[in-house]
Short mmCIF file of C-alpha atoms in Angstrom, two decimals:
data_model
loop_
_atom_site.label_atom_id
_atom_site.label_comp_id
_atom_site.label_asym_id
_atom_site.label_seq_id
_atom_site.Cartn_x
_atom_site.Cartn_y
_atom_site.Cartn_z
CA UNK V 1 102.80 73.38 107.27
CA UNK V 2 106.48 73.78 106.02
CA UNK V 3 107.05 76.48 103.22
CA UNK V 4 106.82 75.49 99.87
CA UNK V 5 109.48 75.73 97.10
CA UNK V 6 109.54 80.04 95.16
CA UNK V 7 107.65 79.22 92.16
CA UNK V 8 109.30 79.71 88.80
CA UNK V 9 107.26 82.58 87.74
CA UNK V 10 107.79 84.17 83.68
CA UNK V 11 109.47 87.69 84.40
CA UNK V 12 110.55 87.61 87.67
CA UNK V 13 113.66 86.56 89.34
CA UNK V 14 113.33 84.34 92.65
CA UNK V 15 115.86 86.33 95.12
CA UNK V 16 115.22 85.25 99.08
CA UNK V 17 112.49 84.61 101.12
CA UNK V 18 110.84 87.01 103.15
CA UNK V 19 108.66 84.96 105.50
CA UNK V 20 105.34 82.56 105.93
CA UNK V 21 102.30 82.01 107.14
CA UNK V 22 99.45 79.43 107.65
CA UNK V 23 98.36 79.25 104.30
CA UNK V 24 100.77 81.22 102.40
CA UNK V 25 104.57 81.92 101.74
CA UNK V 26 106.02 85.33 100.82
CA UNK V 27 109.43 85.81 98.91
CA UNK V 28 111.11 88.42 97.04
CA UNK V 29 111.81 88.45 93.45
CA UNK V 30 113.39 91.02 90.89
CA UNK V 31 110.46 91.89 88.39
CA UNK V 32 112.19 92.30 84.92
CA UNK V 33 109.85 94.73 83.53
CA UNK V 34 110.16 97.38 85.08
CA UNK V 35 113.03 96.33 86.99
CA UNK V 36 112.22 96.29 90.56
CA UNK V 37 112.07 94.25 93.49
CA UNK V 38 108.98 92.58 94.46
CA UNK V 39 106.80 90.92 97.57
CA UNK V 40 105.18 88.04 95.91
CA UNK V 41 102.90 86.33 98.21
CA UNK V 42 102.29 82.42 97.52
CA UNK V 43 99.60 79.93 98.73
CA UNK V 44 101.08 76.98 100.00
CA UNK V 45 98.68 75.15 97.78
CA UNK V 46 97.17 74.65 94.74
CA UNK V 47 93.47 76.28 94.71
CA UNK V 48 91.90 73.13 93.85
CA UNK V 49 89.12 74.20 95.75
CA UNK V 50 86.09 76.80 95.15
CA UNK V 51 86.53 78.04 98.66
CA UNK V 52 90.62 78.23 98.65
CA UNK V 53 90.26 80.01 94.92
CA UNK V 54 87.72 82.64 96.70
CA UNK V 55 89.34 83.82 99.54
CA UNK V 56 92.70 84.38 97.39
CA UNK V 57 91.01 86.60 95.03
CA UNK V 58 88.78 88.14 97.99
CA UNK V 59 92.35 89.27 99.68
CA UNK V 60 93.36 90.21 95.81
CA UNK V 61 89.90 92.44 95.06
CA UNK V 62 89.76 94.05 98.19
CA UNK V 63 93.64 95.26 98.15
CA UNK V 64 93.06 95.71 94.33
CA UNK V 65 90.25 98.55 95.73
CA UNK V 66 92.12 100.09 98.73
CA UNK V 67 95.87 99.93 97.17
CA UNK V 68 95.72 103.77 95.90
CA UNK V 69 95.96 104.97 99.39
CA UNK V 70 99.09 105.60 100.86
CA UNK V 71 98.93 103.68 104.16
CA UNK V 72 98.05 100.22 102.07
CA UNK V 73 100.41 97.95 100.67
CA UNK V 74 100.13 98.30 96.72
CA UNK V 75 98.95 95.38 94.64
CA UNK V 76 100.63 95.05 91.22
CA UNK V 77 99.53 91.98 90.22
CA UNK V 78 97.46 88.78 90.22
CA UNK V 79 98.30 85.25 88.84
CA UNK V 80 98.70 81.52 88.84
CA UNK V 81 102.02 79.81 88.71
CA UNK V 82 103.26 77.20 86.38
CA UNK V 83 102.55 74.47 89.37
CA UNK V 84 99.08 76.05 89.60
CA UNK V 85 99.85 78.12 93.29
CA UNK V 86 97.70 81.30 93.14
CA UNK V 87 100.07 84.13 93.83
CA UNK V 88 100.17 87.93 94.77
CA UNK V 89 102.52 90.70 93.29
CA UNK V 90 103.07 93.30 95.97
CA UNK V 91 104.61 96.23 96.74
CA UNK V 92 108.13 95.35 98.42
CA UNK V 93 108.64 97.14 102.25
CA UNK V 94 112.24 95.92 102.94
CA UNK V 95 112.24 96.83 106.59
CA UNK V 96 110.85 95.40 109.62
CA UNK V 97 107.02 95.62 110.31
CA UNK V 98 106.28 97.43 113.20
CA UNK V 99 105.79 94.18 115.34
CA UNK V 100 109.25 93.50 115.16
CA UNK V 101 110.39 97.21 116.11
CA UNK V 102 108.16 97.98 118.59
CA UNK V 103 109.18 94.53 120.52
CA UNK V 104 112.87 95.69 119.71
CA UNK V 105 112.16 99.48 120.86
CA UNK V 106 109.01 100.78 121.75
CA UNK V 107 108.32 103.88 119.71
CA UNK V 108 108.56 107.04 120.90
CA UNK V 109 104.57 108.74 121.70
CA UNK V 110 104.67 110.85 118.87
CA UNK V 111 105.95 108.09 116.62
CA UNK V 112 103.75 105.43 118.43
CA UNK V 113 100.75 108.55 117.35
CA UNK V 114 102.00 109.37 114.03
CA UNK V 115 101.81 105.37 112.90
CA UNK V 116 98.12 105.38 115.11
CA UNK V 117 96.74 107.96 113.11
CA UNK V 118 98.06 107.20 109.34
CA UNK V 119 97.07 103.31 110.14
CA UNK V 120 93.39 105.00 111.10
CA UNK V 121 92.92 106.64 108.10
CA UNK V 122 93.85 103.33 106.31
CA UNK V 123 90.99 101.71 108.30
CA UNK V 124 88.73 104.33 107.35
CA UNK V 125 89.19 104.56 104.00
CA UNK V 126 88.72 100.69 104.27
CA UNK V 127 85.48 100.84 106.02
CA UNK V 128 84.28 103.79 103.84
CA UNK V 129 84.23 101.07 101.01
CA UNK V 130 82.67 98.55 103.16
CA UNK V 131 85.83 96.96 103.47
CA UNK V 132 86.55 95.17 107.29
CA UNK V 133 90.21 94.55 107.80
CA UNK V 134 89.78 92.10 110.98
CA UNK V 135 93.44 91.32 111.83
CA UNK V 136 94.96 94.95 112.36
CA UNK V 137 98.03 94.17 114.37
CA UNK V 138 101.69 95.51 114.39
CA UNK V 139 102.88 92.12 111.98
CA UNK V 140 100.57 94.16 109.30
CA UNK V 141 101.62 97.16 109.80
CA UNK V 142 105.01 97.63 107.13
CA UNK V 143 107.33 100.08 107.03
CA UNK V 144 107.87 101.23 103.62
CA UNK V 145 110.82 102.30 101.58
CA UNK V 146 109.94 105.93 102.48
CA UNK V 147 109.57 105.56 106.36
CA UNK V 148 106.23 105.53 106.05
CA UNK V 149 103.32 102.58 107.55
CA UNK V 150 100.96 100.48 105.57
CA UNK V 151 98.59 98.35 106.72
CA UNK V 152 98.50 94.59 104.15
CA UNK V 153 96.96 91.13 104.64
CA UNK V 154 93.61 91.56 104.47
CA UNK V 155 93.39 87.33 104.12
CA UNK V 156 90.56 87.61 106.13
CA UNK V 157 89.07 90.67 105.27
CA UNK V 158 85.18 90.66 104.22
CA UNK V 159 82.61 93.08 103.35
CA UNK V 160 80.89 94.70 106.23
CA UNK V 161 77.13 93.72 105.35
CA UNK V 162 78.82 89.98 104.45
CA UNK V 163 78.45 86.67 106.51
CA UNK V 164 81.99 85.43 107.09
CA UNK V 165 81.75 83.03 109.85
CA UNK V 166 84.90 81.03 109.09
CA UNK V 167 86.82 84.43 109.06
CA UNK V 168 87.20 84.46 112.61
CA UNK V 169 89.55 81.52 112.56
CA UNK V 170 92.42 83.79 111.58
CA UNK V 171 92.07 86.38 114.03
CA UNK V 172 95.33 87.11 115.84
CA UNK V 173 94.12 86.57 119.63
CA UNK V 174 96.20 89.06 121.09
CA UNK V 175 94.77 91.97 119.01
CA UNK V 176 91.56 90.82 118.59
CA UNK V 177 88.10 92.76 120.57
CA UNK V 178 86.66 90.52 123.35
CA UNK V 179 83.28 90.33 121.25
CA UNK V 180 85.14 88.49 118.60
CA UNK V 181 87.10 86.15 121.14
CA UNK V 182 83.49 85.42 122.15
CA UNK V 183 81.70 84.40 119.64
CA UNK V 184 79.49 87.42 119.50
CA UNK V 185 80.64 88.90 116.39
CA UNK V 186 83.25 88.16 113.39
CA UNK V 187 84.24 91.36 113.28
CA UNK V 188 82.91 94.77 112.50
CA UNK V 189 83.86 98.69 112.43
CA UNK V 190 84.36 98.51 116.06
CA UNK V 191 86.63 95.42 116.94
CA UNK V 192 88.70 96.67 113.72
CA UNK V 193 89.29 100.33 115.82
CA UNK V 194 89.54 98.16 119.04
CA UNK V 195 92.69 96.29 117.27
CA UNK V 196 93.80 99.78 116.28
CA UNK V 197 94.17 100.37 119.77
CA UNK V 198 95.22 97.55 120.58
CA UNK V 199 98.23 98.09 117.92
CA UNK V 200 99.02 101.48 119.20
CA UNK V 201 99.11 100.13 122.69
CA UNK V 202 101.73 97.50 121.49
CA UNK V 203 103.73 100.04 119.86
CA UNK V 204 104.08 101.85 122.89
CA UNK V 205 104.85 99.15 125.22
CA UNK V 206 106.54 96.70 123.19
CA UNK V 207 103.92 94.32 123.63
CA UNK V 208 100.38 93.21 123.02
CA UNK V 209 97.70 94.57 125.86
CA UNK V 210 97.40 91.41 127.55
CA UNK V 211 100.36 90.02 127.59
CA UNK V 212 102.49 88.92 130.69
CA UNK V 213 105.48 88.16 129.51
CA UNK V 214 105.49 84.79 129.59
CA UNK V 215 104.40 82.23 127.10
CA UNK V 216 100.42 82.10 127.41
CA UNK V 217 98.33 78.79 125.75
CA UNK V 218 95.95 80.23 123.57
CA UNK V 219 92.90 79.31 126.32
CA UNK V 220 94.63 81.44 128.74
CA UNK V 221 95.25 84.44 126.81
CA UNK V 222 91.75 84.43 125.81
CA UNK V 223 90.61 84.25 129.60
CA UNK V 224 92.78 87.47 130.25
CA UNK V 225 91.56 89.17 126.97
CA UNK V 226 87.88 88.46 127.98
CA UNK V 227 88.45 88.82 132.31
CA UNK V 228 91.81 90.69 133.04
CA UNK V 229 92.26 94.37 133.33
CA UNK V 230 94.02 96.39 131.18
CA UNK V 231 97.65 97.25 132.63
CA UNK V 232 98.76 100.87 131.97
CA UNK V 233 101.55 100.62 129.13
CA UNK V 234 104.67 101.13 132.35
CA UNK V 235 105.65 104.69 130.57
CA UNK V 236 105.64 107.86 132.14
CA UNK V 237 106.15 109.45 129.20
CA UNK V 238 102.55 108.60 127.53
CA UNK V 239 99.82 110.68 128.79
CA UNK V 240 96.93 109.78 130.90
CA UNK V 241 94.61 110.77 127.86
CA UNK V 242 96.26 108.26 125.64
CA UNK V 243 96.46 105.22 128.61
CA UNK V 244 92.50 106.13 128.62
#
């Protein structure tokens, strides 16, 4: 679906877009009180339905909860626009996420660990409040003003005791756990860690696990996600304890 027009939203100044998804748009805009810049996330449509209205203010409560810790994306606010889109105020991270640099140049090990290990606690903290992320991947992983990551999107997020079986429709199939792929599972504590490593992986290598290079359908890449082997991440730098 093509982006929709920035909202005219009371107190904030549309500036540029920032980039979309399936169901939503991101832009930036110049908050007038306090004066600051903005990520304001958008969905594409009105809420007109229960289920639409839910998950937008599931991805709102749950980031509401978690957006105290440092490695999460702050919320700021929560509202409907004049046209009746459902929109989210967010802390702004003007660089690239870490998709985009690692695929432009793979980060150094200690980097590569440093990001691994701040992202983990994020996940923690997450799961410590019953709180599943289910699409860890470098895209959400942002680089804040301060050089620091933090993990955002939780879209599909969902309590751990809760059915969700719809969530598994937004997975990102390249960092997803082969029990999810499957069927077996929507997601728990352990296919969240196994996209952790799955992320750190990719910021080592400059590429998802499974990946060959070459544009994959999405059938295929979840026959090598399920049935190939796990290549080593090429670097001679990265220790055999951290290819394990």
């Amino acid at each position: 679906m093509a982006p929709g027009a920035p909202p005219d939203l009371p107190g904030y100044a549309y500036l540029r877009e920032l980039g979309h998804g399936g169901f939503a748009d991101v832009y930036l805009y110049r908050q007038h009180l306090p004066s600051r810049e903005v990520a304001i996330k958008v969905l594409r449509q009105e809420a007109s339905s229960d289920e639409a209205r839910a998950q937008f203010e599931n991805e709102a409560n749950r980031m509401a909860m978690l957006s105290s810790h440092p490695g999460i994306v702050t919320i700021y606010e929560v509202g409907v626009a004049p046209d009746d889109r459902p929109y989210l105020t967010m802390e702004y991270c003007p660089h690239d996420h870490f998709g985009r640099i690692a695929r432009a140049h793979p980060l150094t090990v200690a980097r590569a660990l440093e990001v691994g290990v701040k992202v983990a606690a994020a996940v923690e903290t997450a799961h410590q409040a019953a709180i599943l992320h289910r699409d860890v991947k470098p895209a959400n992983v942002l680089l804040t003003t301060y050089g620091e990551p933090a993990l955002t999107d939780f879209g599909i997020a969902g309590g751990i005791d809760a059915e969700h079986s719809a969530a598994s429709q937004g997975v990102s199939i390249p960092f997803a756990a082969p029990e999810v792929l499957n069927g077996s599972t929507v997601g728990d504590e352990l296919s969240d860690v196994y996209s952790l490593g799955a992320t750190v992986y990719a910021l080592l290598a400059g590429r998802s696990p499974f990946s060959t290079g070459e544009p994959l359908s999405e059938v295929d890449l979840v026959r090598r996600v399920l049935q190939a082997p796990l290549a080593p991440t090429g670097r001679p730098d990265v220790p055999s304890s951290l290819e394990r």
